[in-house]
mmCIF file of C-alpha atoms and ligand atoms in Angstrom:
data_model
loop_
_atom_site.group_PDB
_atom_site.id
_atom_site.type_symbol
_atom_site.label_atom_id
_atom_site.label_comp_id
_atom_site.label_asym_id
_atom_site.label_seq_id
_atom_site.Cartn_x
_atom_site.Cartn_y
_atom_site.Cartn_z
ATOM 1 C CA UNK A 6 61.631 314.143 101.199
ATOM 2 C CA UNK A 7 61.414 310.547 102.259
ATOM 3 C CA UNK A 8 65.076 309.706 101.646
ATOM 4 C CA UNK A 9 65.452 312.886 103.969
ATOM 5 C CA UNK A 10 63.356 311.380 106.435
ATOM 6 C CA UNK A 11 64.828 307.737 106.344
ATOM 7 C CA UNK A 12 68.156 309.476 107.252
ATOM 8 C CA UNK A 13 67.101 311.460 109.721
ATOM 9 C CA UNK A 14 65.974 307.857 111.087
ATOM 10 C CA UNK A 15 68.974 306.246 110.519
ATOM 11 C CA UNK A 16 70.539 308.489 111.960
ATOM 12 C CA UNK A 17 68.639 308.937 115.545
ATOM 13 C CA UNK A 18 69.042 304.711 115.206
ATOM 14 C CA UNK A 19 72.548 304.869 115.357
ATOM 15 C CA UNK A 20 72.460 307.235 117.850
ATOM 16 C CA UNK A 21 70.498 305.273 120.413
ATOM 17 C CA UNK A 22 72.251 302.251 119.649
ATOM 18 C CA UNK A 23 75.739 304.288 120.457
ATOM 19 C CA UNK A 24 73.951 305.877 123.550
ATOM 20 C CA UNK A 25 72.529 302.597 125.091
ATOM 21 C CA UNK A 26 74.695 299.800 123.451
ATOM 22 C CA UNK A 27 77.919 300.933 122.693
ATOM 23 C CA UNK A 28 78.547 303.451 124.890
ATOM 24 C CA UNK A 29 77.986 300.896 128.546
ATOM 25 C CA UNK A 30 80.081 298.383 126.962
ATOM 26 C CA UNK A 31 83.091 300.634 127.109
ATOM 27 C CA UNK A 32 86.205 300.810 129.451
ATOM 28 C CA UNK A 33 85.111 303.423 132.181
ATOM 29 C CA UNK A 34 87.625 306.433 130.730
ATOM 30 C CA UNK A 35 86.186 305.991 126.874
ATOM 31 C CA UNK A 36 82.417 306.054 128.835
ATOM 32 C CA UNK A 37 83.155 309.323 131.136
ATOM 33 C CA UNK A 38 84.402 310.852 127.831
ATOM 34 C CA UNK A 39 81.113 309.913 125.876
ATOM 35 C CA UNK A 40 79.159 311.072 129.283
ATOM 36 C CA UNK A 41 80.977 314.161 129.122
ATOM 37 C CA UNK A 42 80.370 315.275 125.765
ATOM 38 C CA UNK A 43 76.682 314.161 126.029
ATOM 39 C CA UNK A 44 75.702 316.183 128.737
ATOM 40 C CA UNK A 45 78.063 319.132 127.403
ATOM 41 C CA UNK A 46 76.112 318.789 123.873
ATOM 42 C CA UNK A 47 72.663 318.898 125.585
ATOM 43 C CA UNK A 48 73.065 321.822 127.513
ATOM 44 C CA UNK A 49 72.019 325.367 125.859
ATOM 45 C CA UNK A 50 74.828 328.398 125.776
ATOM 46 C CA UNK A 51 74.825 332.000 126.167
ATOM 47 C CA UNK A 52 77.756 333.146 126.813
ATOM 48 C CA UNK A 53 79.994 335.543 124.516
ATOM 49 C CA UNK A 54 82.946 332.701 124.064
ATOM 50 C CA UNK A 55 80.560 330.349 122.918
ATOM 51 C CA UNK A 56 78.633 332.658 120.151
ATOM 52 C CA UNK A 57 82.375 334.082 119.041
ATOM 53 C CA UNK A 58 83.375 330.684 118.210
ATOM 54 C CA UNK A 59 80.054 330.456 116.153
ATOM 55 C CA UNK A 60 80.647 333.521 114.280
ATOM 56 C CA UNK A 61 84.106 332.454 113.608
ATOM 57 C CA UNK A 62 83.165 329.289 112.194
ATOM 58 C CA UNK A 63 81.019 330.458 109.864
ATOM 59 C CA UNK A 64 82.990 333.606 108.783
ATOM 60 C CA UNK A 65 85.096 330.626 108.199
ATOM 61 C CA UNK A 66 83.006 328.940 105.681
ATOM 62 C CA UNK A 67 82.905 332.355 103.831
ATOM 63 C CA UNK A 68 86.815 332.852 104.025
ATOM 64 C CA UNK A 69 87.432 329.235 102.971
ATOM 65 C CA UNK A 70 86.223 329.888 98.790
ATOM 66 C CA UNK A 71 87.547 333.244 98.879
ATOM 67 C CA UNK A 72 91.267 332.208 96.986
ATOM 68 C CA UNK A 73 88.931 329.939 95.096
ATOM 69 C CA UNK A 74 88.921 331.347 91.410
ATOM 70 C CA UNK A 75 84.971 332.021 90.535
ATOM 71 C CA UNK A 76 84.091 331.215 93.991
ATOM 72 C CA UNK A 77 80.283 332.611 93.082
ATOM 73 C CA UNK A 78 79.752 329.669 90.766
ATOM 74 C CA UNK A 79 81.473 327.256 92.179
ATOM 75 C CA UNK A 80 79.825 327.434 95.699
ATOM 76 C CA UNK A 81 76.596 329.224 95.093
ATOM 77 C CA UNK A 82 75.927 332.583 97.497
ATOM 78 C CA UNK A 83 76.969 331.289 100.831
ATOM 79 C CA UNK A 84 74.054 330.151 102.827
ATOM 80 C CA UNK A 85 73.061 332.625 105.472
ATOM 81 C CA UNK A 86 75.428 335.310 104.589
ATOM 82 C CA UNK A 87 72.630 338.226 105.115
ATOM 83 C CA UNK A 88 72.070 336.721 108.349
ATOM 84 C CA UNK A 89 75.982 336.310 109.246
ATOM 85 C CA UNK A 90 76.611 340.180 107.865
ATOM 86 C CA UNK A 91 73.764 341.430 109.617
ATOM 87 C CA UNK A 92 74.344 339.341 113.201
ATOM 88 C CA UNK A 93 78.813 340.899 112.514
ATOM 89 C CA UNK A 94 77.202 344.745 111.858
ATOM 90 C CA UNK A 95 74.832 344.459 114.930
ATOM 91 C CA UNK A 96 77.552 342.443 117.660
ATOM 92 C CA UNK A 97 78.759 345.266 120.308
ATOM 93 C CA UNK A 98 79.692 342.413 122.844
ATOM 94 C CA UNK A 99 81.707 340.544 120.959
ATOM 95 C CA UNK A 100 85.919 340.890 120.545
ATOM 96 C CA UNK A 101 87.311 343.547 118.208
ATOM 97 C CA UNK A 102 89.517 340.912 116.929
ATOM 98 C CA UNK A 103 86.483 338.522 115.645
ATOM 99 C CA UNK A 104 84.054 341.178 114.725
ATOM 100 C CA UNK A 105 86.950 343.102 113.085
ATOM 101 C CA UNK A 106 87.536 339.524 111.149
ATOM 102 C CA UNK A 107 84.712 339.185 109.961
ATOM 103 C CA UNK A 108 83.433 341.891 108.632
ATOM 104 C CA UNK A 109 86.833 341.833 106.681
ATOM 105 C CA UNK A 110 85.938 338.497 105.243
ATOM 106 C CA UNK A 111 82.450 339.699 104.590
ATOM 107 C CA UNK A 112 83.576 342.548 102.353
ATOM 108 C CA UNK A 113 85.905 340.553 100.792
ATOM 109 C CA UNK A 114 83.585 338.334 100.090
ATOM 110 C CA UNK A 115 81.152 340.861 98.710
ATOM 111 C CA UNK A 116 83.659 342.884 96.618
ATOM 112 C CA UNK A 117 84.827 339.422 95.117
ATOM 113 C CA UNK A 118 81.085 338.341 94.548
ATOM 114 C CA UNK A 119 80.573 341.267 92.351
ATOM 115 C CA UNK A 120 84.237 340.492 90.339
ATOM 116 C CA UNK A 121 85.860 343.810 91.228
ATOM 117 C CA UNK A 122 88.726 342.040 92.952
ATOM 118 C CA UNK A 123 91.516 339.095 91.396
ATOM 119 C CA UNK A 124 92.640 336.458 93.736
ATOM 120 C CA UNK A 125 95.890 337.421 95.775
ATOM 121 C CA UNK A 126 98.235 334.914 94.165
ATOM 122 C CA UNK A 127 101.604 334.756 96.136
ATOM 123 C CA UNK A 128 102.482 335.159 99.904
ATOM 124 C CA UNK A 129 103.209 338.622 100.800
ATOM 125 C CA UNK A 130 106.480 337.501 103.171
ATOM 126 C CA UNK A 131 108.946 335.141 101.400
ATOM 127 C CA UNK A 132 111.584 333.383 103.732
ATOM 128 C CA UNK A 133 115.473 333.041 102.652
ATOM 129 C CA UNK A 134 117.399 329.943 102.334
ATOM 130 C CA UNK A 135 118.602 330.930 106.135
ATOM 131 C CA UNK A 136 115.272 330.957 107.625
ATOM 132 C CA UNK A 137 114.533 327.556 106.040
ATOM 133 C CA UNK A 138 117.680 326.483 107.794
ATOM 134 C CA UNK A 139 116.736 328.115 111.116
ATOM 135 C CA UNK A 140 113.168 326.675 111.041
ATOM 136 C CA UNK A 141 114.523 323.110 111.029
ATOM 137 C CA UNK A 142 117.301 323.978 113.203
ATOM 138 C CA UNK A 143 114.561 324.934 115.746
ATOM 139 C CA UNK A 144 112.215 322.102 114.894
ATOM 140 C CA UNK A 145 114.953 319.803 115.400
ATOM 141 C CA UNK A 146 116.852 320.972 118.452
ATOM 142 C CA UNK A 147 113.945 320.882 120.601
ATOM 143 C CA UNK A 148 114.077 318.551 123.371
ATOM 144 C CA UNK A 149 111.750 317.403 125.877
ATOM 145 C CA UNK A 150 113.520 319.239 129.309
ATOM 146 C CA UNK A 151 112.403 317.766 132.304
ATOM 147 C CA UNK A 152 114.988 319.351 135.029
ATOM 148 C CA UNK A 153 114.648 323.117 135.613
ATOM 149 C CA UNK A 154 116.567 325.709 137.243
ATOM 150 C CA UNK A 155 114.396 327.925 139.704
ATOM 151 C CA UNK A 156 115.023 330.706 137.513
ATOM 152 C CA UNK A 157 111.871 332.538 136.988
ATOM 153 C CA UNK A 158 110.437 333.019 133.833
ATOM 154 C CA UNK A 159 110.054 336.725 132.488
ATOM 155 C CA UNK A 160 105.854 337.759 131.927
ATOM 156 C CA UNK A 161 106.457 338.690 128.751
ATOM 157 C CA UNK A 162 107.978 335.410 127.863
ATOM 158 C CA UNK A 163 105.365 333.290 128.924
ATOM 159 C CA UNK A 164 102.758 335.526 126.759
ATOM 160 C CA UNK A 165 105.139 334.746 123.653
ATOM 161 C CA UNK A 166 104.801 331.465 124.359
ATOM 162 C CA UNK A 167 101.173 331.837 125.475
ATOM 163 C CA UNK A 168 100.128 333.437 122.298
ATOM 164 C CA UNK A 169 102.216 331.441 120.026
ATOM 165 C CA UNK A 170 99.806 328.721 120.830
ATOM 166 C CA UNK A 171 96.613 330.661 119.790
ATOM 167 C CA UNK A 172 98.411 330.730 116.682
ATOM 168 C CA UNK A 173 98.159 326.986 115.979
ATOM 169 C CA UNK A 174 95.722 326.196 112.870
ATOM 170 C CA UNK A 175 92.277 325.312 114.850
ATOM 171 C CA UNK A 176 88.917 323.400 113.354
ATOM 172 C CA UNK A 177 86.897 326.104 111.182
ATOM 173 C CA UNK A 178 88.482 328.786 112.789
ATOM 174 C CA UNK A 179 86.766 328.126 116.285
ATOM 175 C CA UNK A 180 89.693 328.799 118.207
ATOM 176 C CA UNK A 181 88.295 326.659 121.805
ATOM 177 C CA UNK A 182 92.045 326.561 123.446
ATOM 178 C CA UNK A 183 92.372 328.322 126.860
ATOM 179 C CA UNK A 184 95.252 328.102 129.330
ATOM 180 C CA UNK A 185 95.323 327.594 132.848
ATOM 181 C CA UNK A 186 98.703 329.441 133.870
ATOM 182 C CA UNK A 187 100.198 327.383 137.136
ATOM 183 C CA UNK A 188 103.074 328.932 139.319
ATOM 184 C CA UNK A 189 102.270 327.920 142.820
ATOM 185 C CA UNK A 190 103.783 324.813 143.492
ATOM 186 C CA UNK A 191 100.731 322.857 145.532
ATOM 187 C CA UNK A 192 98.668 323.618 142.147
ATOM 188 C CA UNK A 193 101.602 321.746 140.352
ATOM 189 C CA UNK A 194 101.728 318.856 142.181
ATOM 190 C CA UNK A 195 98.025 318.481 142.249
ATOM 191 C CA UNK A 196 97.812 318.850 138.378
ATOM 192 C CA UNK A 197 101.069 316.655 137.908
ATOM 193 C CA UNK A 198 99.108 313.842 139.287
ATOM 194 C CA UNK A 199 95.531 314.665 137.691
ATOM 195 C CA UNK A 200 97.412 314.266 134.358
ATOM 196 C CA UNK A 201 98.669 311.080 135.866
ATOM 197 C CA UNK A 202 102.237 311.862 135.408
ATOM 198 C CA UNK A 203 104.506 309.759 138.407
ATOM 199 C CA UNK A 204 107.757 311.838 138.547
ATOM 200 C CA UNK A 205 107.788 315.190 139.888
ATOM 201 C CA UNK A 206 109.341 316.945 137.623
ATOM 202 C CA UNK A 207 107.210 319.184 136.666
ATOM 203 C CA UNK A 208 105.823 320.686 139.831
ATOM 204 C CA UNK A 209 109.848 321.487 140.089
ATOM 205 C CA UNK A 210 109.415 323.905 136.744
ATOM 206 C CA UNK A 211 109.077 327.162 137.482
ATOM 207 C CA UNK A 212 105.355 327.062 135.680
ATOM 208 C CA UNK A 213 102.484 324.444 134.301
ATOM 209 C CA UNK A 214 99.945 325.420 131.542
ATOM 210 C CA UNK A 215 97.032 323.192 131.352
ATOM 211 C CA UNK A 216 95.646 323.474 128.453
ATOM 212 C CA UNK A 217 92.101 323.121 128.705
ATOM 213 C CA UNK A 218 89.455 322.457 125.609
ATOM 214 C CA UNK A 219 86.517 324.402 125.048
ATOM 215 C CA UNK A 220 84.935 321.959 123.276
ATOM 216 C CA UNK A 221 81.286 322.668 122.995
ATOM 217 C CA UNK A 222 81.305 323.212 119.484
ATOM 218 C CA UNK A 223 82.811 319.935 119.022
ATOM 219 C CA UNK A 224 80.238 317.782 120.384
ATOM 220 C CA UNK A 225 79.328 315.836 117.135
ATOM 221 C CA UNK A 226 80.515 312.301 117.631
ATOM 222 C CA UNK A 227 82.213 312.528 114.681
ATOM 223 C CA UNK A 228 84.241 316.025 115.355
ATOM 224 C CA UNK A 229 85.392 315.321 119.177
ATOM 225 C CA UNK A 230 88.617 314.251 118.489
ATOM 226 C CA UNK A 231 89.362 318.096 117.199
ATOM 227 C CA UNK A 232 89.589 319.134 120.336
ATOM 228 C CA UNK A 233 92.555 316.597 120.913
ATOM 229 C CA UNK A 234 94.245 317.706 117.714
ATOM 230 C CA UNK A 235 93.896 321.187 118.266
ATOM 231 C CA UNK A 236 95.915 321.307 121.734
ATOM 232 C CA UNK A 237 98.332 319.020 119.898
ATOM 233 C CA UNK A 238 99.404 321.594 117.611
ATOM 234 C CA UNK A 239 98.955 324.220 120.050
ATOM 235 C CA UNK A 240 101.611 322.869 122.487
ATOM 236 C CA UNK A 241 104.017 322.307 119.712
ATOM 237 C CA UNK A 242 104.010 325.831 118.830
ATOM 238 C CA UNK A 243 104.532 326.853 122.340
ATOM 239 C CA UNK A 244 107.547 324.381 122.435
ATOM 240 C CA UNK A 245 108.968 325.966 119.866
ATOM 241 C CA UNK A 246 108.563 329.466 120.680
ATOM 242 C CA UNK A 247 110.244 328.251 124.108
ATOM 243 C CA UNK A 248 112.618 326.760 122.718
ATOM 244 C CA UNK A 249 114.177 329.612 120.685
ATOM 245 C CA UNK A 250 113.714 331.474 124.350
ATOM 246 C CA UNK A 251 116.371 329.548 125.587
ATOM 247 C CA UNK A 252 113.312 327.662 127.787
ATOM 248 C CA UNK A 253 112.705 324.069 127.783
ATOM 249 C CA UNK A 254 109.445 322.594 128.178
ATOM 250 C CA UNK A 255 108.184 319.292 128.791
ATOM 251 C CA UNK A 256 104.834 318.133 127.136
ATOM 252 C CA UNK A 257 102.839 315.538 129.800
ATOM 253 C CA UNK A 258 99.709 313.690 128.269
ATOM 254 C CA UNK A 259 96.735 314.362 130.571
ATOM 255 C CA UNK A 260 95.545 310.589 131.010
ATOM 256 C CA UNK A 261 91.554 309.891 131.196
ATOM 257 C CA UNK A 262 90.968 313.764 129.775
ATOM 258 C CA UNK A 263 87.036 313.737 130.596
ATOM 259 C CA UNK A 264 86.575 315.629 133.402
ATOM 260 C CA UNK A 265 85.685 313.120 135.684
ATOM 261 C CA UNK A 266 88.049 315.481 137.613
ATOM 262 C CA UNK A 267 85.109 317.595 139.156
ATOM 263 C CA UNK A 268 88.054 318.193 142.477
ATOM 264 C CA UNK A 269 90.083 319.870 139.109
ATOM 265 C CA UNK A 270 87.433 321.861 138.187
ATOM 266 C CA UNK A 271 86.131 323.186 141.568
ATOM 267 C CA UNK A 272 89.774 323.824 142.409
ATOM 268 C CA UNK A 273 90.490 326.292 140.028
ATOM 269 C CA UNK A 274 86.556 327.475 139.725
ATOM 270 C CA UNK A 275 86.511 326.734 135.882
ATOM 271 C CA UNK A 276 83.204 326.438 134.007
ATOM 272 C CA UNK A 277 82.252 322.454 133.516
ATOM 273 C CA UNK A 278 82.452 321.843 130.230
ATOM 274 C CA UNK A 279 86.658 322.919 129.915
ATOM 275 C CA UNK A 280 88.334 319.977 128.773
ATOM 276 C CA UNK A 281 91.847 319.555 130.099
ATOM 277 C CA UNK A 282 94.043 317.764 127.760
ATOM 278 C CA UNK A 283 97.644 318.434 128.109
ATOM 279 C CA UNK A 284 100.079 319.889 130.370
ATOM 280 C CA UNK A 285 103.224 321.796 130.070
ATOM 281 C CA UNK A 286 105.916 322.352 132.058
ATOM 282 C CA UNK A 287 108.107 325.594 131.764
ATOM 283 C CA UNK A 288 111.583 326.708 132.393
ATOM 284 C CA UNK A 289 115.217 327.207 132.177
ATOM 285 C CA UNK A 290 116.495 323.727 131.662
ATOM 286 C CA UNK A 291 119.026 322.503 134.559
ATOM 287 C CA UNK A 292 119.816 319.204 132.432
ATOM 288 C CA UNK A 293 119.195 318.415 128.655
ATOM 289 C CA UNK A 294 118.690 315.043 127.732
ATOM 290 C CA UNK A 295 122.516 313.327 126.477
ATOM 291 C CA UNK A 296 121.149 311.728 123.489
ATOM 292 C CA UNK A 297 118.734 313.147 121.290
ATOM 293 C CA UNK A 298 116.235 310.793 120.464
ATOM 294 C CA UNK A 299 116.482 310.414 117.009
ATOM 295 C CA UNK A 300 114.131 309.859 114.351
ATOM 296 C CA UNK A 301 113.066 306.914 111.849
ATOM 297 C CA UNK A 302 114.290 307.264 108.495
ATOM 298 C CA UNK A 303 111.600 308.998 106.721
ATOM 299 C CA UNK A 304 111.749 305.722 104.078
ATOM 300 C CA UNK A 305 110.311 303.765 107.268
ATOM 301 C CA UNK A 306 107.216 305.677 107.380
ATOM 302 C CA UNK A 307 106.182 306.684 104.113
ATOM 303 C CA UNK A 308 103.721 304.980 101.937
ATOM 304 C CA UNK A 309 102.856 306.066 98.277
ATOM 305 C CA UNK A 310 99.910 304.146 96.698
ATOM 306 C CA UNK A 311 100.514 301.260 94.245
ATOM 307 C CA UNK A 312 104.715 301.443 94.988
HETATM 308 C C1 LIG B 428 101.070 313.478 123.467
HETATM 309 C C2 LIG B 428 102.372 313.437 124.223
HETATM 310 C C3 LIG B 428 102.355 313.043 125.529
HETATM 311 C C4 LIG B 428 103.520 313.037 126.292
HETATM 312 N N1 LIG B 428 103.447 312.691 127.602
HETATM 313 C C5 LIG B 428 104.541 312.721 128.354
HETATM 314 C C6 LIG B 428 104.447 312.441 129.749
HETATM 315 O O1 LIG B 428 103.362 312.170 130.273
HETATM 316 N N2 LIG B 428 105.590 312.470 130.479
HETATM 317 C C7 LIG B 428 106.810 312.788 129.925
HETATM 318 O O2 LIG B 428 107.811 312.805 130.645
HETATM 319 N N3 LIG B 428 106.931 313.074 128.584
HETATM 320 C C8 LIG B 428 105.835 313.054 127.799
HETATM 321 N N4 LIG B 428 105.918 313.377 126.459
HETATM 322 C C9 LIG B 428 107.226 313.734 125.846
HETATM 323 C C10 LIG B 428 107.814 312.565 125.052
HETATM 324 O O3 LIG B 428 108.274 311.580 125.927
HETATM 325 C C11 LIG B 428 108.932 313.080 124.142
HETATM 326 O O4 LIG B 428 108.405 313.997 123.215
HETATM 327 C C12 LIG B 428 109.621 311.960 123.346
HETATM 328 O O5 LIG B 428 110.276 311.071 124.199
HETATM 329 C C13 LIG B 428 110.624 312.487 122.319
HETATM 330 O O6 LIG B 428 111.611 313.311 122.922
HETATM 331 P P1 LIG B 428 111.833 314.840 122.478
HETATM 332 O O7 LIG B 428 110.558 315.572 122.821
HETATM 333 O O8 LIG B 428 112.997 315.330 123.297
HETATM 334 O O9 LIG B 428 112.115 314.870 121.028
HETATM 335 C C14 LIG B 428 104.774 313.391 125.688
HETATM 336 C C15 LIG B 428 104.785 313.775 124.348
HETATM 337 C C16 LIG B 428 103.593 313.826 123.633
HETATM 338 C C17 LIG B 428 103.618 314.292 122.212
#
């Protein structure tokens, strides 16, 4: 009890010290960011996005132990599982795909609680010696394009690519990316040089994603960075996708990501606490770079312990 309560001191102590020492002493982009995810983790939330992202996370925690073998004694009954099941049975406003989710990882979970069901033990699709091929065929002949044709860029296409991002592996499940889908060429520009990129290039693509963070579930100090990560492996799976579309995409690092940019926000009426972090450009490449950039030798950046 008082080793709780020392903690709990601690850990307000550190907290204030970050707030009121660390925090000022900062270049201005590293204190908008800390500003940012202050205010964002003060404010309270409502909204169906926000409690989805809950439920997903801890559906998540129950989906985790389920290929564990004797999950039960291993982990205990989940904490709050009644209170989970019963919040998944009651939800009428939330997505079929979450609520659908859940309450399959909830029976799972309560069939395999009970021992009536052996854990799944091999992948249900297995991929030939040409897929493995094709994967790092694709991996490796994607290129950063950064000269486009003004052919435009079929719906459906841009949903593959779209989606394949939503794909991506995300932090407990959460799932915080959204897009901001760009084709008019004014918006371009003005997000071009938000993201602090100096060539043109890619208000001359045919279309820009932003892709903005949701990341009000990530507001610990300690789990920010997820939102960065996440939209990292978001965009390469979009690259990818585009890439075997015959489109070439261009990844641009959106410099000073807290939204300081309150004209970005306003612009394209978004709700305050979307995080833009990346943008991509689109479209059928006019030019591919000459020379690949080639990689280190994997020897150069591997390190086993003790060698
Ligand atoms: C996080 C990140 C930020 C990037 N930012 C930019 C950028 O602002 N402008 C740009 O032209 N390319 C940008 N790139 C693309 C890189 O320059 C490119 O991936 C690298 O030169 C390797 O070339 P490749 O993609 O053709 O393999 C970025 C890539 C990453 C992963």
């Amino acid at each position: 009890m008082l080793e709780n309560k020392a903690k709990l001191l601690l850990k307000r102590l550190r907290y204030l010290i970050q707030r009121w020492v660390v925090a000022p002493l900062q270049p201005k982009s590293f204190r908008d960011e800390y500003q940012f995810f202050t205010q964002i983790k003060s404010m309270a939330y409502d909204d169906t996005a926000y409690k989805e992202a809950l439920l997903r996370s801890r559906s998540h925690q129950v989906d985790k132990v389920l290929t564990f073998e004797n999950f039960v004694a291993r982990n205990g009954m989940l904490p709050g599982i009644k209170e989970l099941l019963q919040e998944v049975l009651e939800s009428q406003d939330h997505d079929d795909a979450t609520v659908n989710w859940c309450r399959q990882v909830l029976a799972e979970y309560q069939e395999r609680a009970t021992g009536s069901r052996p854990v799944e033990t091999t992948f249900d699709l297995l991929y030939d010696a040409e897929s493995r091929r094709m994967l790092k065929s694709i991996i490796e002949n994607r290129r950063s394009i950064r000269s486009f044709t003004q052919q435009p860029i079929l719906k459906e296409d841009i949903n593959e690519i779209l989606a394949s991002g939503l794909w991506a592996p995300t932090g407990c499940n959460r799932q915080m990316i959204n897009y901001l889908v760009l084709d008019d060429k004014e918006d371009m520009k003005f997000c071009q040089k938000m993201a602090g990129e100096t060539y043109p290039f890619p208000s001359e693509a045919p279309i820009c994603v932003v892709i903005l963070v949701d990341p009000r579930v990530y507001a610990l100090p300690g789990h920010r960075h997820m939102a960065y990560l996440e939209t990292g492996a978001a965009v390469q799976n979009m690259l990818l996708t585009a890439r075997v579309l015959g489109i070439g995409g261009c990844w641009l690092f959106w410099q000073d990501a807290a939204p300081k940019h309150s004209e970005f926000l306003s612009r394209f009426k978004l709700q305050p606490w979307l995080l833009p972090v990346a943008l991509v450009c689109f479209g059928y490449p006019a030019a591919v770079p000459k020379f690949p950039p080639y990689r280190k030798a994997l020897s150069k950046c591997v390190y086993y312990p003790g060698k």
